[in-house]
């Protein structure tokens, strides 16, 4: 029955996507997610209102609501975003027009968004593909987190905002307070938050070890020394404690993050220049992980044998700056500038093996480097030209990056004259570009096509990580200092229709060809053997040829009728890796290898569709939403990564919002209303088992926002 319902709704979705009509240039609003016109390169933004109405305050969870975006889940927090199958450093994730953060965990339990307080975020902007080059190398897409910025007032004023959130599953609460104000010359914002959540239970009543505690405080101050000049100084201190990740070998014990930035804006310095922007920033992350919360430790009593304790600490930093000028002359607009980013990582792991032999306890210790004073310096110049015509908009961008990296590693891996880990320094000059044209049709419709070439240099993990399980499969991974940059050739065809009495439609078809695709290649046991417990072999990052991605996203929004409206959205991605190799096993023994052609790329989300029915009433001060999410089975899985198929599922969510007055706003919601047992395809496996990390069962939440 469930499959029948799924395919009926999927058929209705495809049917609505094929409506033959004219096109729009308006904004489609998807429950606080705005899909802007094709002339803006199909920019998508999540509004503050949408973030106020969510159950768990996590930017990664919010990004899952955008068609074409998904997230890799390893615990109860810190979802790692994915755009159309591109992940990790294939995405440019930043805050406030260029601030970068280098996470400390090799397994990415702390992606960029986890280092920024969600309640401080005013909006999240997403541009899919290599089409925005002014914030650094753009390969698979950009995710920008726009945090609170104080504004001047005509006269001195002080305002406040309080956000309280309660959740039943996981049981927990989030408290956030912002005080801001000022006058014409000096203005400020001070905020703080504290959130703590316990373990959640899935629909079958199984408790998932996923608790976490986070707290932060922030201060922003703005100055206007002279007319049209503005200086903004910002500090954010973010902390994480005892964050459980059942799908990773260790948990996050402590995370201390300091974000500092200074921005200087000059508006209209002369008749030709629209603005001139300068930015300097520094982010520091101290990250500590261990396995003290694992079940073995709570139940271990003498005599015991083979107990492995592991502790890892990493210091990571990212320092940089940028300058951008905007030139406007009639129908012509030029943006140009340069940026610099210096990323550093240094850290290691201490393992302690406790053994009991003949009544005597023996302890052996071992220190290994994860990164040894690794660094990467990227300097780039960018230029963007836009020509505004009555029926067309033409855009072209270019970017040149100079990238160099090095490490103080002492590891040398040379076998039979072949160097696998030897020359640690590398440098590249990368050229990226894109071009697009938008045709505006009668009735406010548009059709756009974009072509792009995005190049990214390997990150510090791909270059220098040493014998750690950092991938989807259960292999130790070894970095490769001599990797070549990946190159993404991508095209998007974007159709936007304004169907007047029928509604609005957005359709984006895309295709991508990646050269020098970076993936793991199996090393023979004669070259390297695994060092992590349970690892079945060693893979080294290598350039493995071509990978191809293609798919679509579409959104349809109906017109309002007696307060009712409906939104249907869907997304699909298909990824193929040209040639890979996998091990063949007899039990746990490797007996050979097998070449796999046109293998599926691992961790590609299946087809997904959403149907939301909204109702506005009480003079539009109240709204109610019933949302259905339909996810197909994923049967196109990677053989080389031993990826398993996952079943489809259907879940139902409900949300109620009441704007009491200008001060008070209340939001109530239920996630997984029918208490469906399910897991996402991108959820990682629980360590020590073959079971996927299941999602929470029914969860009730409430948000109260007070604004004065």
XYZ file of C-alpha atoms in Angstrom:
708
model
C 0.000 0.000 0.000
C 2.786 2.396 0.908
C 4.528 1.823 -2.439
C 1.265 2.433 -4.282
C 0.749 5.758 -2.522
C 4.341 6.716 -3.225
C 4.127 6.133 -6.974
C 0.716 7.806 -7.285
C 2.064 10.962 -5.674
C 5.276 10.723 -7.681
C 3.192 10.502 -10.879
C 1.187 13.581 -9.860
C 4.438 15.380 -9.153
C 5.897 14.560 -12.590
C 2.620 15.531 -14.221
C 2.650 18.981 -12.632
C 6.309 19.420 -13.605
C 5.405 19.053 -17.275
C 2.776 21.806 -17.501
C 3.194 23.683 -20.808
C 2.845 27.383 -20.141
C 4.732 30.660 -19.723
C 7.460 31.650 -17.215
C 8.044 33.671 -14.001
C 10.700 35.889 -12.580
C 9.153 35.982 -9.105
C 10.325 34.284 -5.962
C 8.914 30.865 -5.144
C 8.519 30.474 -1.382
C 8.851 26.951 -0.049
C 8.013 27.218 3.669
C 10.563 29.961 4.230
C 12.877 28.744 1.454
C 13.043 31.289 -1.346
C 13.977 30.225 -4.881
C 14.941 33.409 -6.686
C 14.858 34.284 -10.354
C 17.023 32.520 -12.934
C 18.861 35.809 -13.538
C 20.311 35.389 -10.023
C 21.847 32.023 -11.031
C 18.986 30.261 -9.279
C 20.010 31.473 -5.829
C 18.140 29.828 -2.963
C 17.869 31.248 0.543
C 16.451 30.003 3.833
C 14.793 32.791 5.810
C 15.000 33.549 9.516
C 11.322 32.648 9.881
C 11.982 29.114 8.604
C 14.839 28.656 11.075
C 12.621 29.866 13.937
C 10.066 27.182 13.070
C 12.326 24.136 13.132
C 12.563 21.516 15.865
C 16.325 21.051 16.284
C 18.438 24.197 15.739
C 20.966 22.802 13.262
C 21.846 24.470 9.945
C 22.557 21.093 8.338
C 19.039 19.872 9.118
C 17.593 23.067 7.619
C 19.584 22.593 4.403
C 17.983 19.169 3.932
C 14.717 20.986 3.136
C 16.079 22.492 -0.099
C 15.498 20.417 -3.263
C 18.850 18.990 -4.357
C 20.456 19.363 -0.923
C 20.983 16.504 1.504
C 23.112 15.780 4.527
C 25.385 13.019 5.815
C 24.306 12.116 9.344
C 26.620 10.563 11.932
C 24.887 11.605 15.176
C 22.174 13.835 16.560
C 23.773 17.103 15.429
C 26.177 18.586 12.881
C 24.687 17.254 9.642
C 27.299 17.525 6.870
C 25.657 19.110 3.784
C 25.694 17.724 0.254
C 24.674 19.410 -3.016
C 23.818 17.142 -5.940
C 26.276 14.476 -4.805
C 29.106 16.955 -4.118
C 30.329 16.981 -0.531
C 33.023 18.051 1.914
C 35.603 20.399 0.338
C 33.856 20.100 -3.026
C 31.515 22.679 -1.465
C 32.509 26.193 -0.435
C 30.824 26.719 2.950
C 31.405 30.096 4.584
C 29.941 32.789 6.807
C 29.377 36.498 6.213
C 30.810 37.077 2.744
C 33.953 35.030 2.968
C 34.804 33.815 6.483
C 36.119 30.239 6.324
C 36.395 27.710 9.159
C 38.698 24.679 9.141
C 37.163 21.811 11.085
C 39.283 19.733 13.426
C 37.810 16.243 12.986
C 39.199 13.934 10.265
C 35.736 12.281 10.101
C 34.024 15.682 9.767
C 31.978 15.474 12.945
C 32.413 19.267 12.974
C 31.556 20.638 9.506
C 31.675 24.421 9.024
C 28.053 25.082 10.018
C 28.548 23.317 13.369
C 30.956 26.092 14.421
C 28.356 28.838 13.980
C 25.423 29.321 16.347
C 22.214 28.658 14.408
C 20.233 31.359 16.206
C 22.850 33.923 15.125
C 22.132 33.055 11.483
C 19.747 35.476 9.740
C 19.630 33.605 6.424
C 21.348 30.799 4.519
C 22.109 31.312 0.834
C 22.871 28.487 -1.601
C 24.150 28.664 -5.176
C 24.418 25.267 -6.858
C 27.278 24.636 -9.238
C 30.526 26.523 -10.086
C 28.749 29.808 -10.801
C 29.794 32.173 -7.981
C 33.556 32.686 -8.008
C 34.019 35.759 -5.823
C 34.172 33.919 -2.472
C 36.957 31.508 -3.323
C 37.197 28.406 -5.516
C 33.692 27.212 -6.394
C 33.392 23.585 -7.473
C 30.056 21.981 -6.577
C 28.311 24.944 -4.975
C 28.352 27.615 -2.292
C 26.609 27.669 1.078
C 26.775 31.009 2.846
C 25.616 31.546 6.435
C 24.619 35.176 7.009
C 24.811 35.965 10.724
C 23.295 38.885 12.622
C 24.792 42.279 11.749
C 23.963 45.384 13.829
C 22.372 48.336 12.042
C 22.414 52.088 12.843
C 19.384 53.959 14.173
C 18.347 57.585 13.729
C 18.265 57.946 17.508
C 19.712 55.730 20.239
C 17.581 52.611 20.704
C 17.895 49.216 22.399
C 16.044 46.108 21.233
C 15.965 42.467 22.233
C 15.111 39.041 20.900
C 14.501 35.870 22.907
C 14.116 32.457 21.286
C 13.116 29.477 23.435
C 12.755 26.028 21.909
C 11.595 22.763 23.514
C 11.705 19.306 21.938
C 10.336 15.931 23.080
C 12.536 13.584 21.000
C 15.334 14.117 21.644
C 14.317 15.658 24.938
C 15.998 19.021 25.212
C 15.847 22.789 25.041
C 17.518 25.712 23.339
C 17.746 29.207 24.852
C 18.957 32.254 22.909
C 19.075 35.945 23.809
C 20.111 38.861 21.596
C 20.380 42.490 22.696
C 21.132 45.059 19.998
C 20.833 48.761 19.368
C 22.804 51.988 19.106
C 22.640 55.270 17.258
C 23.842 56.762 13.988
C 27.590 56.478 14.643
C 27.940 53.465 16.902
C 25.700 50.375 17.062
C 26.073 46.926 18.563
C 24.765 43.421 19.106
C 25.440 41.003 21.983
C 24.057 37.469 22.050
C 24.378 34.191 23.887
C 22.858 30.726 23.678
C 22.743 27.409 25.485
C 21.333 24.180 24.081
C 21.344 20.693 25.493
C 19.629 17.614 24.065
C 19.565 13.993 25.183
C 19.532 10.767 23.199
C 16.644 10.304 20.803
C 14.521 7.203 20.258
C 13.613 5.847 16.865
C 10.107 4.699 16.009
C 10.783 1.189 17.353
C 11.793 2.602 20.728
C 15.527 2.016 20.306
C 17.628 4.642 22.048
C 20.279 6.239 19.822
C 23.354 7.663 21.566
C 23.124 11.165 20.132
C 23.094 13.653 23.028
C 24.953 16.958 22.785
C 25.532 20.256 24.557
C 26.492 23.511 22.855
C 26.777 27.103 24.067
C 28.121 30.343 22.679
C 28.403 34.087 23.059
C 28.919 36.748 20.401
C 29.599 40.466 20.179
C 29.321 42.731 17.132
C 29.983 46.457 16.962
C 29.639 48.853 14.052
C 31.064 52.350 13.433
C 30.300 54.982 10.835
C 33.340 57.291 11.012
C 32.271 59.398 8.003
C 29.398 59.384 5.545
C 29.124 56.196 3.423
C 31.879 54.466 5.411
C 31.231 51.570 7.812
C 33.485 49.454 10.021
C 32.133 46.217 11.530
C 34.027 44.147 14.105
C 32.709 40.737 15.168
C 33.648 38.025 17.660
C 31.948 34.648 18.072
C 32.916 32.069 20.722
C 31.298 28.667 20.214
C 31.668 25.570 22.407
C 30.641 21.928 22.093
C 30.732 19.330 24.878
C 30.146 15.563 24.943
C 28.594 15.289 21.477
C 27.846 11.646 20.644
C 28.416 10.176 17.167
C 27.358 6.501 17.123
C 28.353 6.222 13.447
C 31.956 7.322 14.096
C 34.831 5.617 15.957
C 34.982 8.430 18.535
C 32.808 11.154 20.043
C 33.414 14.872 20.349
C 34.502 15.586 23.920
C 35.408 19.225 23.565
C 35.279 21.776 20.780
C 36.302 25.413 21.295
C 35.933 27.789 18.373
C 36.859 31.464 18.118
C 35.749 33.488 15.079
C 37.075 37.025 14.585
C 36.334 39.292 11.631
C 36.613 42.911 10.552
C 34.735 44.396 7.590
C 35.101 47.842 6.062
C 32.490 49.029 3.546
C 32.589 52.138 1.395
C 29.321 52.906 -0.388
C 29.486 55.017 -3.545
C 33.071 56.305 -3.204
C 32.538 58.031 -6.581
C 30.013 58.140 -9.425
C 31.314 54.970 -11.081
C 32.041 52.712 -8.084
C 28.986 51.217 -6.430
C 30.866 49.959 -3.356
C 34.272 48.896 -2.068
C 34.494 46.096 0.525
C 37.411 44.844 2.643
C 37.389 41.849 4.978
C 39.890 40.263 7.380
C 39.135 37.176 9.479
C 40.628 34.463 11.631
C 39.039 31.253 12.911
C 40.630 28.936 15.479
C 39.307 25.482 16.381
C 40.476 23.217 19.189
C 38.902 19.779 18.773
C 39.210 16.810 21.147
C 37.779 13.334 20.503
C 37.859 10.010 22.316
C 35.903 6.767 22.794
C 35.187 7.022 26.535
C 31.402 6.918 26.029
C 31.412 3.658 24.105
C 29.499 0.736 25.709
C 32.677 -1.232 26.446
C 33.783 1.308 29.002
C 30.620 1.343 31.056
C 30.532 -2.437 31.398
C 34.208 -3.348 31.619
C 35.346 -5.031 34.824
C 38.496 -7.068 35.508
C 39.536 -9.410 34.176
C 39.533 -7.693 30.796
C 41.584 -8.002 27.678
C 42.027 -6.054 24.479
C 40.491 -2.789 25.647
C 41.576 0.016 23.300
C 41.432 3.619 24.491
C 41.896 6.355 21.887
C 42.179 10.128 22.282
C 42.769 12.586 19.439
C 43.330 16.335 19.608
C 43.565 18.714 16.662
C 44.275 22.421 16.373
C 42.954 23.952 13.164
C 42.918 27.513 11.927
C 41.912 29.523 8.895
C 43.152 33.056 8.319
C 42.311 35.199 5.340
C 40.907 38.290 3.775
C 39.367 39.683 0.642
C 38.770 42.886 -1.265
C 35.960 43.496 -3.735
C 34.874 46.488 -5.782
C 31.615 46.987 -7.615
C 31.484 49.150 -10.742
C 28.176 50.163 -12.350
C 27.892 52.170 -15.566
C 24.536 52.167 -17.341
C 23.712 48.604 -18.381
C 27.123 47.304 -17.355
C 28.131 45.939 -13.954
C 31.579 44.663 -12.943
C 32.653 42.993 -9.705
C 36.337 42.353 -9.204
C 38.767 41.682 -6.400
C 41.120 39.224 -4.755
C 41.165 36.950 -1.699
C 43.599 34.949 0.397
C 43.083 31.897 2.619
C 45.645 30.131 4.817
C 44.412 26.861 6.370
C 46.419 24.951 8.985
C 45.989 21.663 10.835
C 48.125 19.991 13.454
C 47.162 17.099 15.690
C 47.624 13.517 16.668
C 46.103 10.442 18.264
C 47.122 8.554 21.394
C 46.029 4.924 21.571
C 46.357 2.822 24.690
C 45.901 -0.947 24.655
C 45.083 -2.536 28.032
C 45.743 -6.268 28.276
C 45.405 -8.764 31.142
C 47.893 -11.649 30.974
C 48.467 -14.183 33.782
C 46.878 -11.847 36.301
C 49.089 -8.898 35.324
C 47.852 -5.784 33.577
C 49.976 -4.489 30.711
C 49.486 -1.190 28.915
C 51.006 -0.273 25.575
C 50.792 3.272 24.228
C 51.255 4.654 20.740
C 51.277 8.221 19.427
C 50.539 8.867 15.760
C 50.179 12.073 13.784
C 46.910 12.839 12.031
C 48.368 15.988 10.523
C 51.837 17.365 11.241
C 51.898 21.143 10.824
C 50.001 20.835 7.553
C 49.095 24.008 5.716
C 47.493 25.177 2.489
C 47.695 28.692 1.049
C 45.247 29.814 -1.645
C 45.413 33.238 -3.298
C 42.918 34.168 -5.971
C 41.736 36.951 -8.276
C 38.196 37.094 -9.582
C 36.184 39.153 -12.041
C 32.461 39.141 -12.808
C 30.710 41.002 -15.651
C 26.945 41.452 -16.027
C 25.180 43.116 -18.949
C 21.569 44.166 -18.266
C 19.349 44.418 -21.348
C 15.582 44.750 -21.673
C 14.962 41.100 -22.567
C 18.310 39.535 -21.722
C 20.879 39.380 -18.976
C 24.356 38.160 -19.884
C 26.874 37.164 -17.219
C 30.470 35.964 -17.365
C 32.983 35.291 -14.566
C 36.603 34.216 -14.311
C 38.923 33.299 -11.471
C 42.618 32.426 -11.142
C 43.884 30.633 -8.014
C 47.426 29.972 -6.874
C 47.459 27.122 -4.386
C 50.382 25.648 -2.455
C 50.560 23.167 0.405
C 53.103 21.538 2.656
C 53.555 19.467 5.791
C 56.201 18.617 8.391
C 55.398 14.898 8.197
C 58.249 12.461 8.645
C 56.412 9.482 7.135
C 58.059 8.077 4.008
C 56.250 5.273 2.195
C 58.371 3.989 -0.686
C 58.030 0.403 -1.934
C 59.981 -1.121 -4.834
C 60.894 2.298 -6.158
C 57.349 3.679 -6.024
C 56.746 6.643 -3.694
C 53.278 6.596 -2.143
C 53.912 9.245 0.516
C 57.156 11.155 -0.002
C 57.310 14.614 -1.621
C 55.099 16.700 0.664
C 54.985 19.992 -1.237
C 52.741 20.804 -4.161
C 51.546 23.934 -5.934
C 48.981 24.645 -8.642
C 47.632 27.468 -10.752
C 43.900 26.870 -11.314
C 41.634 28.648 -13.776
C 37.852 28.697 -13.321
C 35.206 30.418 -15.422
C 31.508 30.485 -16.176
C 29.027 32.201 -18.458
C 25.266 32.405 -18.594
C 22.432 34.069 -20.432
C 18.884 34.681 -19.243
C 15.992 35.416 -21.643
C 13.028 37.293 -20.146
C 9.733 36.471 -21.828
C 6.345 38.126 -21.743
C 4.361 37.675 -18.576
C 7.418 37.774 -16.296
C 8.819 34.425 -17.391
C 12.446 33.469 -17.976
C 14.701 30.829 -19.458
C 18.392 30.643 -18.541
C 21.377 28.492 -19.398
C 24.680 28.502 -17.504
C 28.019 26.844 -18.281
C 30.833 26.640 -15.761
C 34.303 25.286 -15.132
C 35.218 25.041 -11.460
C 38.607 23.859 -10.160
C 39.503 22.938 -6.589
C 42.828 21.867 -5.135
C 42.942 18.834 -2.803
C 42.246 19.600 0.849
C 44.515 18.831 3.804
C 42.787 15.519 4.533
C 43.170 14.285 0.964
C 46.800 15.365 0.913
C 48.100 14.452 4.354
C 45.800 12.253 6.487
C 47.517 9.127 7.783
C 45.827 5.770 8.349
C 42.408 6.741 9.625
C 38.910 5.553 8.701
C 37.599 8.793 7.161
C 35.494 7.450 4.277
C 32.172 5.713 3.864
C 33.745 2.254 3.753
C 35.704 0.575 6.528
C 39.198 1.286 5.200
C 42.099 3.204 6.646
C 42.826 6.165 4.372
C 46.231 7.568 3.485
C 46.692 11.027 2.022
C 48.449 11.719 -1.257
C 50.573 14.884 -1.358
C 50.833 14.698 -5.159
C 47.138 14.752 -5.985
C 46.031 16.910 -8.912
C 43.118 19.391 -8.659
C 39.598 18.244 -9.533
C 37.877 20.001 -12.446
C 34.093 20.260 -12.740
C 32.480 21.083 -16.107
C 28.811 21.786 -15.450
C 25.752 23.122 -17.242
C 22.329 24.146 -15.884
C 19.160 24.843 -17.859
C 16.704 26.793 -15.694
C 13.073 27.324 -16.621
C 10.776 29.535 -14.547
C 7.095 29.832 -15.344
C 4.413 32.152 -14.041
C 1.212 30.270 -14.700
C -1.043 33.043 -13.352
C -4.152 31.281 -12.069
C -2.444 27.899 -12.126
C 0.648 28.762 -10.102
C 4.426 29.041 -10.419
C 6.913 26.472 -11.640
C 10.698 26.227 -11.389
C 12.636 23.508 -13.234
C 16.431 23.072 -13.234
C 18.114 20.392 -15.374
C 21.842 19.910 -14.863
C 24.780 17.779 -15.972
C 28.326 17.662 -14.651
C 31.561 16.037 -15.805
C 34.391 15.855 -13.252
C 37.975 15.289 -14.401
C 40.689 14.000 -12.028
C 37.982 12.821 -9.619
C 39.516 12.165 -6.193
C 38.602 8.826 -4.646
C 40.164 6.027 -2.626
C 42.331 3.428 -4.385
C 43.225 0.164 -2.635
C 46.876 -0.290 -1.672
C 48.332 -3.818 -1.641
C 49.008 -5.236 1.814
C 52.682 -5.436 0.840
C 52.685 -1.620 0.677
C 50.555 -0.690 3.697
C 48.485 -2.450 6.338
C 45.629 -0.890 8.354
C 46.361 0.723 11.710
C 42.778 1.311 12.962
C 40.832 -1.405 14.767
C 38.392 -3.160 12.451
C 39.739 -1.619 9.236
C 39.779 -4.174 6.401
C 42.533 -2.557 4.328
C 44.183 0.682 3.269
C 43.054 3.066 0.549
C 44.972 6.067 -0.684
C 43.386 9.161 -2.187
C 44.097 9.259 -5.908
C 42.869 10.928 -9.067
C 40.744 8.178 -10.586
C 39.598 9.615 -13.915
C 36.116 10.833 -14.751
C 32.912 11.029 -12.755
C 29.557 12.145 -14.125
C 26.543 13.641 -12.376
C 23.181 14.627 -13.801
C 19.669 15.213 -12.530
C 16.978 17.774 -11.914
C 15.143 19.816 -9.286
C 11.680 21.234 -9.643
C 9.249 23.197 -7.494
C 5.610 24.032 -8.138
C 3.640 26.514 -6.016
C -0.110 26.773 -6.420
C -2.021 30.045 -6.118
C -3.940 30.759 -2.922
C -7.574 29.696 -2.714
C -9.623 30.618 0.356
C -6.462 30.561 2.438
C -5.224 27.229 1.035
C -2.116 26.713 -1.095
C 0.107 23.795 -1.998
C 3.767 23.344 -2.827
C 5.257 20.327 -4.597
C 9.008 19.887 -4.977
C 11.305 17.124 -6.098
C 14.945 16.334 -6.818
C 16.972 13.541 -8.397
C 20.725 12.968 -8.820
C 22.502 10.177 -10.681
C 26.259 9.717 -10.320
C 28.648 7.373 -12.169
C 32.346 6.719 -11.595
C 34.061 5.659 -14.839
C 36.442 3.033 -13.433
C 37.145 1.711 -9.937
C 38.625 -1.372 -8.272
C 37.394 -3.291 -5.250
C 38.761 -6.096 -3.095
C 37.316 -9.593 -3.201
C 36.998 -11.342 0.156
C 36.785 -14.898 1.403
C 35.466 -14.206 4.873
C 37.841 -11.543 6.146
C 40.724 -12.528 3.845
C 41.427 -10.596 0.645
C 41.703 -13.080 -2.214
C 41.951 -10.667 -5.144
C 40.696 -7.513 -6.799
C 37.997 -6.788 -9.328
C 37.689 -3.879 -11.795
C 34.294 -2.123 -11.738
C 33.295 0.031 -14.700
C 30.637 2.737 -14.505
C 30.206 2.118 -10.811
C 27.733 4.222 -8.872
C 29.300 7.038 -6.893
C 28.869 6.278 -3.203
C 26.406 8.208 -1.044
C 24.141 9.627 -3.730
C 20.643 10.388 -2.386
C 17.624 8.785 -4.095
C 14.703 10.553 -5.792
C 12.760 12.647 -3.296
C 9.485 14.588 -3.478
C 7.649 16.786 -0.995
C 4.030 17.889 -0.862
C 3.095 20.679 1.568
C -0.463 21.925 2.032
C -0.689 25.311 3.775
C -3.659 27.128 5.268
C -3.676 30.802 6.333
C -6.435 32.045 8.633
C -7.286 34.542 11.383
C -6.286 37.443 9.109
C -3.137 35.513 8.131
C -1.806 35.682 11.688
C -2.185 31.901 11.948
C -0.932 29.267 9.537
C -1.022 25.485 9.491
C 1.018 23.164 7.294
C 0.777 19.449 6.609
C 3.858 18.151 4.844
C 4.442 14.797 3.198
C 7.950 13.660 2.299
C 8.335 10.769 -0.127
C 11.753 9.186 -0.651
C 12.309 6.389 -3.143
C 14.499 3.349 -2.570
C 18.136 3.754 -3.576
C 19.150 0.735 -5.616
C 21.932 2.389 -7.618
C 24.761 1.833 -5.146
C 28.545 1.583 -5.314
C 30.079 -1.878 -5.608
C 33.601 -0.580 -4.968
C 32.501 0.916 -1.648
C 30.337 -2.086 -0.656
C 27.367 0.263 -0.395
C 24.027 -1.292 0.503
C 20.643 -0.557 -1.019
C 18.159 1.329 1.156
C 14.345 1.189 1.119
C 12.058 4.119 0.422
C 9.812 5.711 3.017
C 6.980 8.189 3.498
C 6.737 10.487 6.515
C 4.234 13.115 7.580
C 4.996 16.381 9.420
C 2.701 19.082 10.810
C 3.357 22.681 11.802
C 1.279 25.486 13.329
C 2.387 29.105 13.556
C 0.660 31.958 15.431
C 1.842 35.556 15.286
C 0.168 36.837 18.449
C 1.321 40.432 17.970
C 4.469 42.352 17.080
C 6.201 40.979 20.169
C 5.150 37.340 20.545
C 5.229 34.498 18.038
C 4.518 30.835 18.843
C 5.294 27.824 16.693
C 4.206 24.215 17.342
C 5.158 21.200 15.282
C 5.278 17.426 15.030
C 7.983 15.633 13.081
C 7.304 12.081 11.876
C 3.668 12.345 12.909
C 2.883 8.688 12.145
C 5.975 7.447 14.041
C 7.471 5.799 10.949
C 10.656 3.750 11.399
C 13.108 4.869 8.696
C 16.635 5.965 7.895
C 18.129 8.150 5.192
C 20.393 6.648 2.555
C 23.131 9.105 3.573
C 23.031 8.120 7.239
C 26.230 6.337 8.180
C 26.359 2.873 9.749
C 26.524 2.509 13.506
C 30.059 1.541 14.496
C 30.400 -2.175 15.166
C 27.323 -3.166 13.158
C 25.929 -3.150 9.645
C 22.845 -1.178 10.723
C 22.202 2.332 9.472
C 21.681 5.161 11.924
C 17.883 5.428 12.192
C 16.020 8.733 12.386
C 13.988 9.879 15.417
C 10.447 8.635 15.912
C 7.590 11.028 16.580
C 8.852 14.332 17.962
C 6.836 17.280 19.260
C 8.451 20.694 19.511
C 7.551 24.255 20.447
C 9.259 27.569 19.681
C 8.565 30.906 21.344
C 10.049 34.079 19.861
C 9.844 37.390 21.730
C 10.982 40.490 19.829
C 11.050 43.979 21.321
